[in-house]
Short mmCIF file of C-alpha atoms and ligand atoms in Angstrom, two decimals:
data_model
loop_
_atom_site.label_atom_id
_atom_site.label_comp_id
_atom_site.label_asym_id
_atom_site.label_seq_id
_atom_site.Cartn_x
_atom_site.Cartn_y
_atom_site.Cartn_z
CA UNK A 266 -14.76 36.84 75.34
CA UNK A 267 -15.56 35.45 78.77
CA UNK A 268 -19.14 36.62 78.90
CA UNK A 269 -21.64 36.04 76.18
CA UNK A 270 -22.80 39.37 74.84
CA UNK A 271 -26.53 38.99 74.33
CA UNK A 272 -28.30 41.67 72.39
CA UNK A 273 -31.59 39.77 72.74
CA UNK A 274 -32.26 36.43 74.35
CA UNK A 275 -31.05 34.55 71.28
CA UNK A 276 -28.93 37.04 69.35
CA UNK A 277 -25.32 37.65 70.36
CA UNK A 278 -22.63 40.17 69.52
CA UNK A 279 -19.49 38.16 68.69
CA UNK A 280 -17.41 41.02 67.27
CA UNK A 281 -13.94 42.18 68.15
CA UNK A 282 -12.21 45.40 69.19
CA UNK A 283 -9.11 46.38 67.26
CA UNK A 284 -6.86 48.73 69.25
CA UNK A 285 -3.69 47.83 67.35
CA UNK A 286 -4.39 48.98 63.82
CA UNK A 287 -3.32 52.62 63.42
CA UNK A 288 -4.97 53.33 60.10
CA UNK A 289 -8.21 51.96 58.66
CA UNK A 290 -8.14 50.92 54.98
CA UNK A 291 -4.43 51.73 55.36
CA UNK A 292 -5.33 55.44 55.20
CA UNK A 293 -7.72 56.77 57.86
CA UNK A 294 -6.32 57.30 61.38
CA UNK A 295 -7.82 55.27 64.23
CA UNK A 296 -6.89 57.10 67.43
CA UNK A 297 -9.67 55.35 69.32
CA UNK A 298 -9.45 52.04 67.45
CA UNK A 299 -12.31 50.34 65.64
CA UNK A 300 -14.74 47.50 66.33
CA UNK A 301 -15.69 44.85 63.79
CA UNK A 302 -19.19 43.75 64.68
CA UNK A 303 -20.55 40.33 63.88
CA UNK A 304 -23.66 38.67 65.27
CA UNK A 305 -24.94 35.15 65.86
CA UNK A 306 -28.63 34.25 65.89
CA UNK A 307 -29.28 30.97 67.72
CA UNK A 308 -32.60 29.41 66.71
CA UNK A 309 -33.73 26.14 65.15
CA UNK A 310 -31.17 27.17 62.57
CA UNK A 311 -28.07 29.17 63.45
CA UNK A 312 -27.07 32.21 61.41
CA UNK A 313 -23.91 34.28 61.63
CA UNK A 314 -24.18 37.82 60.28
CA UNK A 315 -20.94 39.15 58.72
CA UNK A 316 -17.46 38.35 60.04
CA UNK A 317 -14.41 40.35 61.17
CA UNK A 318 -11.07 41.55 59.81
CA UNK A 319 -8.56 38.73 59.81
CA UNK A 320 -6.18 40.36 62.33
CA UNK A 321 -8.64 39.69 65.17
CA UNK A 322 -9.92 36.39 63.83
CA UNK A 323 -8.67 34.03 66.56
CA UNK A 324 -10.63 35.88 69.22
CA UNK A 325 -13.62 36.02 66.90
CA UNK A 326 -13.69 32.28 66.27
CA UNK A 327 -13.48 31.68 70.03
CA UNK A 328 -16.41 34.06 70.56
CA UNK A 329 -18.52 32.08 68.10
CA UNK A 330 -17.61 28.73 69.60
CA UNK A 331 -18.51 29.95 73.06
CA UNK A 332 -21.96 31.06 71.90
CA UNK A 333 -22.61 27.96 69.80
CA UNK A 334 -21.43 25.58 72.52
CA UNK A 335 -20.92 22.68 70.14
CA UNK A 336 -23.63 23.51 67.62
CA UNK A 337 -22.78 24.19 64.01
CA UNK A 338 -23.62 27.27 61.98
CA UNK A 339 -26.26 26.79 59.28
CA UNK A 340 -26.01 30.15 57.52
CA UNK A 341 -23.46 32.90 57.08
CA UNK A 342 -25.07 36.12 55.93
CA UNK A 343 -22.62 38.22 53.90
CA UNK A 344 -24.03 41.71 53.84
CA UNK A 345 -20.78 43.29 52.68
CA UNK A 346 -17.59 41.92 51.12
CA UNK A 347 -15.05 44.54 52.17
CA UNK A 348 -12.32 42.50 53.89
CA UNK A 349 -12.82 44.16 57.29
CA UNK A 350 -16.03 42.08 57.36
CA UNK A 351 -15.28 39.20 55.02
CA UNK A 352 -11.74 38.51 56.26
CA UNK A 353 -12.73 35.53 58.40
CA UNK A 354 -15.06 33.84 55.92
CA UNK A 355 -12.57 31.26 54.72
CA UNK A 356 -11.80 30.14 58.29
CA UNK A 357 -15.50 29.94 59.13
CA UNK A 358 -16.09 27.83 56.03
CA UNK A 359 -13.31 25.46 57.11
CA UNK A 360 -14.84 25.20 60.57
CA UNK A 361 -18.46 24.81 59.41
CA UNK A 362 -18.21 23.21 55.96
CA UNK A 363 -21.96 22.56 55.73
CA UNK A 364 -22.82 26.21 56.32
CA UNK A 365 -24.71 27.97 53.52
CA UNK A 366 -23.25 31.30 52.47
CA UNK A 367 -26.01 33.81 51.85
CA UNK A 368 -25.33 36.71 49.50
CA UNK A 369 -26.55 38.20 46.26
CA UNK A 370 -25.34 37.83 42.72
CA UNK A 371 -22.74 40.56 43.16
CA UNK A 372 -21.40 38.99 46.37
CA UNK A 373 -20.27 35.66 45.02
CA UNK A 374 -17.76 36.68 42.32
CA UNK A 375 -15.97 38.74 45.01
CA UNK A 376 -16.09 35.80 47.42
CA UNK A 377 -14.43 33.55 44.90
CA UNK A 378 -11.82 36.09 43.81
CA UNK A 379 -10.85 37.09 47.35
CA UNK A 380 -11.03 33.76 49.12
CA UNK A 381 -11.55 30.99 46.58
CA UNK A 382 -14.89 30.17 48.22
CA UNK A 383 -17.46 29.00 45.68
CA UNK A 384 -19.50 26.18 47.22
CA UNK A 385 -22.65 26.13 49.35
CA UNK A 386 -23.80 29.48 48.04
CA UNK A 387 -27.38 30.64 48.54
CA UNK A 388 -28.36 33.61 46.43
CA UNK A 389 -30.99 36.01 47.72
CA UNK A 390 -32.71 38.89 45.98
CA UNK A 391 -34.49 42.01 47.14
CA UNK A 392 -37.36 41.03 49.45
CA UNK A 393 -36.30 37.37 49.87
CA UNK A 394 -36.35 35.93 53.37
CA UNK A 395 -35.03 33.00 55.39
CA UNK A 396 -36.86 31.51 58.39
CA UNK A 397 -34.59 30.39 61.19
CA UNK A 398 -37.48 29.38 63.51
CA UNK A 399 -38.49 32.30 65.70
CA UNK A 400 -36.39 34.67 63.64
CA UNK A 401 -37.04 35.75 60.08
CA UNK A 402 -34.32 37.34 57.99
CA UNK A 403 -35.36 39.67 55.16
CA UNK A 404 -32.88 41.00 52.63
CA UNK A 405 -32.73 44.44 51.04
CA UNK A 406 -30.16 45.57 48.51
CA UNK A 407 -28.38 48.87 49.29
CA UNK A 408 -25.87 49.18 46.44
CA UNK A 409 -22.89 51.52 47.03
CA UNK A 410 -23.50 51.68 50.74
CA UNK A 411 -20.68 51.00 50.71
CA UNK A 412 -19.86 48.69 47.79
CA UNK A 413 -22.00 47.54 44.84
CA UNK A 414 -22.81 44.18 46.44
CA UNK A 415 -23.89 45.61 49.78
CA UNK A 416 -27.17 44.49 51.29
CA UNK A 417 -28.78 44.74 54.72
CA UNK A 418 -30.64 42.10 56.69
CA UNK A 419 -33.77 42.90 58.68
CA UNK A 420 -34.85 40.44 61.36
CA UNK A 421 -38.55 41.20 61.30
CA UNK A 422 -39.75 39.38 64.43
CA UNK A 423 -37.58 41.50 66.72
CA UNK A 424 -37.19 44.59 64.50
CA UNK A 425 -33.41 44.32 64.23
CA UNK A 426 -31.64 45.83 61.26
CA UNK A 427 -28.20 44.40 60.49
CA UNK A 428 -27.16 47.46 58.56
CA UNK A 429 -23.62 46.77 57.34
CA UNK A 430 -21.46 49.91 57.30
CA UNK A 431 -24.50 52.20 57.49
CA UNK A 432 -24.79 53.85 60.93
CA UNK A 433 -21.29 52.62 61.79
CA UNK A 434 -18.56 54.45 63.70
CA UNK A 435 -14.87 54.39 64.39
CA UNK A 436 -13.89 53.74 68.01
CA UNK A 437 -13.82 50.51 69.97
CA UNK A 438 -16.68 49.35 72.15
CA UNK A 439 -15.15 49.98 75.56
CA UNK A 440 -17.07 47.95 78.09
CA UNK A 441 -20.50 48.42 76.52
CA UNK A 442 -21.89 47.42 73.16
CA UNK A 443 -25.15 49.45 73.13
CA UNK A 444 -25.40 53.20 72.48
CA UNK A 445 -26.85 53.76 75.97
CA UNK A 446 -23.94 51.90 77.58
CA UNK A 447 -21.26 53.95 75.84
CA UNK A 448 -19.99 57.52 76.15
CA UNK A 449 -21.41 58.98 72.93
CA UNK A 450 -19.83 62.38 73.62
CA UNK A 451 -16.43 60.69 73.59
CA UNK A 452 -17.34 58.89 70.35
CA UNK A 453 -19.03 61.82 68.60
CA UNK A 454 -16.17 62.74 66.28
CA UNK A 455 -15.51 59.07 65.52
CA UNK A 456 -19.14 58.63 64.45
CA UNK A 457 -19.11 61.61 62.08
CA UNK A 458 -15.57 60.91 60.85
CA UNK A 459 -16.62 57.37 59.97
CA UNK A 460 -19.50 58.74 57.90
CA UNK A 461 -17.54 61.53 56.20
CA UNK A 462 -14.43 59.45 55.49
CA UNK A 463 -15.90 56.08 54.56
CA UNK A 464 -19.51 56.58 53.49
CA UNK A 465 -19.34 60.29 52.58
CA UNK A 466 -18.74 59.75 48.87
CA UNK A 467 -22.04 57.87 48.67
CA UNK A 468 -24.59 60.50 49.63
CA UNK A 469 -27.18 59.51 47.05
CA UNK A 470 -26.99 55.74 47.77
CA UNK A 471 -27.38 56.61 51.45
CA UNK A 472 -30.48 58.66 50.70
CA UNK A 473 -31.86 55.79 48.59
CA UNK A 474 -31.26 53.33 51.43
CA UNK A 475 -32.89 55.62 53.99
CA UNK A 476 -35.98 55.84 51.80
CA UNK A 477 -36.07 52.08 51.22
CA UNK A 478 -35.66 51.21 54.91
CA UNK A 479 -37.81 54.08 56.19
CA UNK A 480 -40.96 51.94 56.41
CA UNK A 481 -39.46 49.22 58.60
CA UNK A 482 -40.28 49.02 62.31
CA UNK A 483 -36.71 49.22 63.50
CA UNK A 484 -36.09 48.64 67.21
CA UNK A 485 -32.37 48.08 67.01
CA UNK A 486 -29.66 48.86 64.47
CA UNK A 487 -26.68 46.51 64.45
CA UNK A 488 -24.00 48.04 62.22
CA UNK A 489 -20.69 46.42 61.37
CA UNK A 490 -18.75 49.05 63.34
CA UNK A 491 -19.48 51.09 66.45
CA UNK A 492 -22.35 51.07 68.93
CA UNK A 493 -25.51 49.00 68.59
CA UNK A 494 -28.24 51.62 68.34
CA UNK A 495 -31.35 50.97 70.42
CA UNK A 496 -31.94 54.21 72.37
CA UNK A 497 -30.71 56.83 69.88
CA UNK A 498 -32.03 55.36 66.63
CA UNK A 499 -33.84 58.54 65.58
CA UNK A 500 -30.68 60.63 66.25
CA UNK A 501 -28.34 58.50 64.17
CA UNK A 502 -30.86 58.20 61.33
CA UNK A 503 -31.35 62.01 61.36
CA UNK A 504 -27.58 62.50 61.25
CA UNK A 505 -27.22 60.18 58.26
CA UNK A 506 -30.08 61.98 56.55
CA UNK A 507 -28.43 65.37 57.12
CA UNK A 508 -24.92 64.28 56.19
CA UNK A 509 -25.98 62.41 53.05
CA UNK A 510 -27.78 65.54 51.81
CA UNK A 511 -24.55 67.50 52.40
CA UNK A 512 -26.37 69.80 54.80
CA UNK A 513 -23.96 71.89 56.83
CA UNK A 514 -23.94 74.58 59.51
CA UNK A 515 -22.77 78.18 59.54
CA UNK A 516 -19.02 78.13 59.92
CA UNK A 517 -15.81 78.12 57.94
CA UNK A 518 -12.94 75.67 57.58
CA UNK A 519 -9.66 77.33 56.64
CA UNK A 520 -6.88 75.07 55.44
CA UNK A 521 -3.45 76.40 54.56
CA UNK A 522 -0.17 75.02 53.28
CA UNK A 523 2.76 77.15 54.32
CA UNK A 524 6.52 76.53 54.38
CA UNK A 525 7.76 79.71 56.03
CA UNK A 526 4.65 81.14 57.65
CA UNK A 527 3.53 83.67 55.03
CA UNK A 528 0.48 81.78 53.77
CA UNK A 529 -0.34 80.95 57.39
CA UNK A 530 -0.33 84.69 58.21
CA UNK A 531 -2.92 85.22 55.49
CA UNK A 532 -5.06 82.38 56.90
CA UNK A 533 -4.97 83.93 60.37
CA UNK A 534 -5.84 87.33 58.93
CA UNK A 535 -8.84 85.89 57.04
CA UNK A 536 -10.01 84.09 60.18
CA UNK A 537 -9.83 87.29 62.22
CA UNK A 538 -11.98 89.15 59.72
CA UNK A 539 -14.49 86.31 59.57
CA UNK A 540 -14.91 86.47 63.33
CA UNK A 541 -15.29 90.25 63.19
CA UNK A 542 -18.11 89.70 60.69
CA UNK A 543 -19.90 87.34 63.06
CA UNK A 544 -18.74 83.89 61.88
CA UNK A 545 -17.88 82.14 65.13
CA UNK A 546 -17.25 78.58 64.07
CA UNK A 547 -13.83 78.73 62.50
CA UNK A 548 -11.59 75.69 62.14
CA UNK A 549 -8.04 76.33 60.92
CA UNK A 550 -5.93 73.40 59.77
CA UNK A 551 -2.35 73.18 58.56
CA UNK A 552 -2.50 70.65 55.72
CA UNK A 553 0.99 69.40 56.61
CA UNK A 554 0.00 68.62 60.17
CA UNK A 555 -3.61 67.46 60.12
CA UNK A 556 -4.60 64.31 58.28
CA UNK A 557 -7.25 64.90 55.57
CA UNK A 558 -9.56 62.64 57.59
CA UNK A 559 -10.16 65.38 60.17
CA UNK A 560 -10.25 68.22 57.65
CA UNK A 561 -12.82 66.42 55.49
CA UNK A 562 -14.87 65.75 58.61
CA UNK A 563 -14.92 69.49 59.40
CA UNK A 564 -15.85 70.24 55.78
CA UNK A 565 -18.86 67.95 56.19
CA UNK A 566 -19.87 70.12 59.16
CA UNK A 567 -19.43 73.69 57.86
CA UNK A 568 -20.54 75.41 54.69
CA UNK A 569 -17.58 77.74 54.22
CA UNK A 570 -14.24 76.40 52.99
CA UNK A 571 -11.18 78.60 52.41
CA UNK A 572 -8.03 76.98 51.03
CA UNK A 573 -4.64 78.66 50.76
CA UNK A 574 -1.37 77.36 49.41
CA UNK A 575 2.12 78.55 48.80
CA UNK A 576 3.65 77.63 45.45
CA UNK A 577 5.80 74.53 45.42
CA UNK A 578 7.91 73.71 42.35
CA UNK A 579 5.44 75.64 40.22
CA UNK A 580 2.40 73.86 41.63
CA UNK A 581 0.29 73.59 44.74
CA UNK A 582 1.89 72.30 47.97
CA UNK A 583 1.85 68.44 48.09
CA UNK A 584 -0.27 68.07 51.22
CA UNK A 585 -2.86 70.50 49.80
CA UNK A 586 -2.86 68.47 46.58
CA UNK A 587 -3.67 65.37 48.62
CA UNK A 588 -6.59 67.12 50.30
CA UNK A 589 -8.13 68.65 47.18
CA UNK A 590 -7.63 65.46 45.24
CA UNK A 591 -9.53 63.60 47.96
CA UNK A 592 -12.35 66.19 47.95
CA UNK A 593 -12.66 65.99 44.16
CA UNK A 594 -12.65 62.22 44.30
CA UNK A 595 -15.35 62.17 46.99
CA UNK A 596 -17.45 64.68 45.08
CA UNK A 597 -18.35 66.60 48.23
CA UNK A 598 -21.21 68.98 47.45
CA UNK A 599 -22.74 72.31 48.45
CA UNK A 600 -20.06 74.53 49.89
CA UNK A 601 -18.96 78.11 49.49
CA UNK A 602 -15.29 78.25 48.52
CA UNK A 603 -12.58 80.89 48.85
CA UNK A 604 -8.99 80.40 47.71
CA UNK A 605 -5.75 82.30 48.26
CA UNK A 606 -2.02 81.73 48.08
CA UNK A 607 1.50 83.04 47.92
CA UNK A 608 4.41 82.76 45.55
CA UNK A 609 8.02 83.89 45.33
CA UNK A 610 8.17 84.01 41.53
CA UNK A 611 6.04 82.02 39.04
CA UNK A 612 3.31 80.77 41.40
CA UNK A 613 1.28 77.63 40.89
CA UNK A 614 -0.51 77.13 44.21
CA UNK A 615 -3.38 79.49 43.51
CA UNK A 616 -3.59 78.28 39.91
CA UNK A 617 -4.23 74.71 41.06
CA UNK A 618 -6.73 75.89 43.69
CA UNK A 619 -8.63 77.78 40.98
CA UNK A 620 -8.66 74.58 38.92
CA UNK A 621 -10.01 72.75 41.99
CA UNK A 622 -12.77 75.38 42.23
CA UNK A 623 -13.75 74.65 38.62
CA UNK A 624 -13.70 70.88 39.15
CA UNK A 625 -15.66 70.76 42.41
CA UNK A 626 -18.30 73.24 41.19
CA UNK A 627 -18.92 74.89 44.56
CA UNK A 628 -20.09 78.46 44.76
CA UNK A 629 -16.99 80.68 44.95
CA UNK A 630 -15.93 83.99 46.44
CA UNK A 631 -14.47 86.17 43.70
CA UNK A 632 -11.56 87.73 45.55
CA UNK A 633 -8.48 85.47 45.39
CA UNK A 634 -5.46 87.05 47.13
CA UNK A 635 -1.98 85.91 46.11
CA UNK A 636 0.94 87.47 47.97
CA UNK A 637 4.40 87.88 46.48
CA UNK A 638 6.90 86.46 49.01
CA UNK A 639 5.54 87.93 52.25
CA UNK A 640 2.04 89.46 52.38
CA UNK A 641 1.91 93.26 52.40
CA UNK A 642 -0.92 95.60 53.31
CA UNK A 643 -2.53 95.25 49.88
CA UNK A 644 -2.62 91.47 50.37
CA UNK A 645 -4.17 91.78 53.82
CA UNK A 646 -6.77 94.12 52.33
CA UNK A 647 -7.59 91.38 49.82
CA UNK A 648 -7.76 88.82 52.62
CA UNK A 649 -10.25 91.06 54.39
CA UNK A 650 -12.29 91.32 51.18
CA UNK A 651 -12.28 87.53 50.83
CA UNK A 652 -13.40 87.14 54.44
CA UNK A 653 -16.12 89.77 53.95
CA UNK A 654 -17.42 87.95 50.87
CA UNK A 655 -17.50 84.62 52.72
CA UNK A 656 -19.13 86.04 55.86
CA UNK A 657 -21.76 87.89 53.82
CA UNK A 658 -22.68 84.75 51.90
CA UNK A 659 -22.82 82.57 55.02
CA UNK A 660 -25.04 85.11 56.76
CA UNK A 661 -27.35 85.15 53.73
CA UNK A 662 -27.56 81.37 53.82
CA UNK A 663 -28.10 80.94 57.55
CA UNK A 664 -29.97 84.03 58.79
FE1 FEO B 723 -16.53 48.32 57.19
FE2 FEO B 723 -17.06 48.93 53.81
O1 FEO B 723 -16.46 48.00 55.31
#
C-alpha cells in the first residue's frame, strides 16, 4: 500500500486483495478474487480489527506499519476466527507482543488450537465496551454468523459497524474501497453468491443478528470482505433480510445431469413449456459444467427448482449428488420442487431425487417423468404436465 486508505480521519482500511486464490475455502470459485478487510483505529490507544488470510500477510503487515508509523498496537479485536481473518494473528502477536487480544469465551480455545496463542487475552461479553480515546468499541455476539464464536464490534462515536462476514462479498476492491467508489453492478453476483454460498446456511442466525443490530445508528458497515458500505446501507441490509428469510422471486432454476443428451432434451422441453405458461425467468444449468456455487445462488433467487438426472450405476449422476447433498446440508428452505430423469434399465436417478424431495421438505409437483433410454412423446407429455404444475403454482404464489 503506498497510500493510506482512510475510512475516517483516524480509521484506516489495511486489508488486502487476493487475485491469486482460485477457490475460497478450497471449494467456492473466485473469478473476481476476494478481499480480506482489516481495519486500524488510531487513537490514544490503537486497535486493529480482524486480520487477513496468511497468503497475503506480508503486504498486510506492511500496510499496518505504514499506518502506525512506529506506534505499537494496543488491541487486536478478533470478531471471527475463520482463518481467512485469523491467519495473520500469530505474526501480529510476534510483532506487537504487548497487544491485548480481544475476543469472547468461544474465541480463545480456537485461538490456542489454531495458533498456540494463549497470552494477553481480554475476554468481552455482550454489551461490553472498550474506550480507545475518541473511539468507543462495543461488542455484540452474533453466534453462527458465521461461526459460533462470531461477534461484531460497533464503534459508537462514529456509527461504524465492524460486521465480520455479515454484509460481505466476493470480489476484490479494485481501486475503491467504498460502495460508492466501486462498480456494484459488476459485483452484484459476487455479493449474492457470497451470501448464498457462505452465509446462506445460517438464515435464522442472520435474522437474529439483524434484529439485535437493528437499533444501532449505523453510518458505515465495514465487513471482512467486499465493499465498505456507507451509501447503500439500507440496500444491503434489505438484501440480507430478504435472503435470510429465503424469500425468492417468480422464476425457475432447471438443473440437469445428462451423459448423452436425453435428460437435457427433457430439461429443454420443460423450460419451453414454462415459458409458454408465462414463467420468464428460467435458468438452466448442466450440473457437470456449472459449479454448485452458481446454481445455489440462482436457487436463492427463484422459487421454482426442477432437477433431472440420468441413472448412473444404479444411482443419481455424481455431479447432481454433489448439488443435492449441498442443498440438503445447507437446509435451503421454501421452494417448489419438480424432479425428472431417465434410465436405460434399472434407474436410480429419479429414485434419489425423490429421496432428496423427502429430505428437503419443499413443496413438490406430483408429476415425475422418467424416460426409458430416449424420451418419447409420452415422456414429453409428462414434461409438459410437470411444467404446467410448476407454472400454475408459481403464478398462484406471485400473482
Ligand atoms: Fe470470511 Fe467466515 O470467514
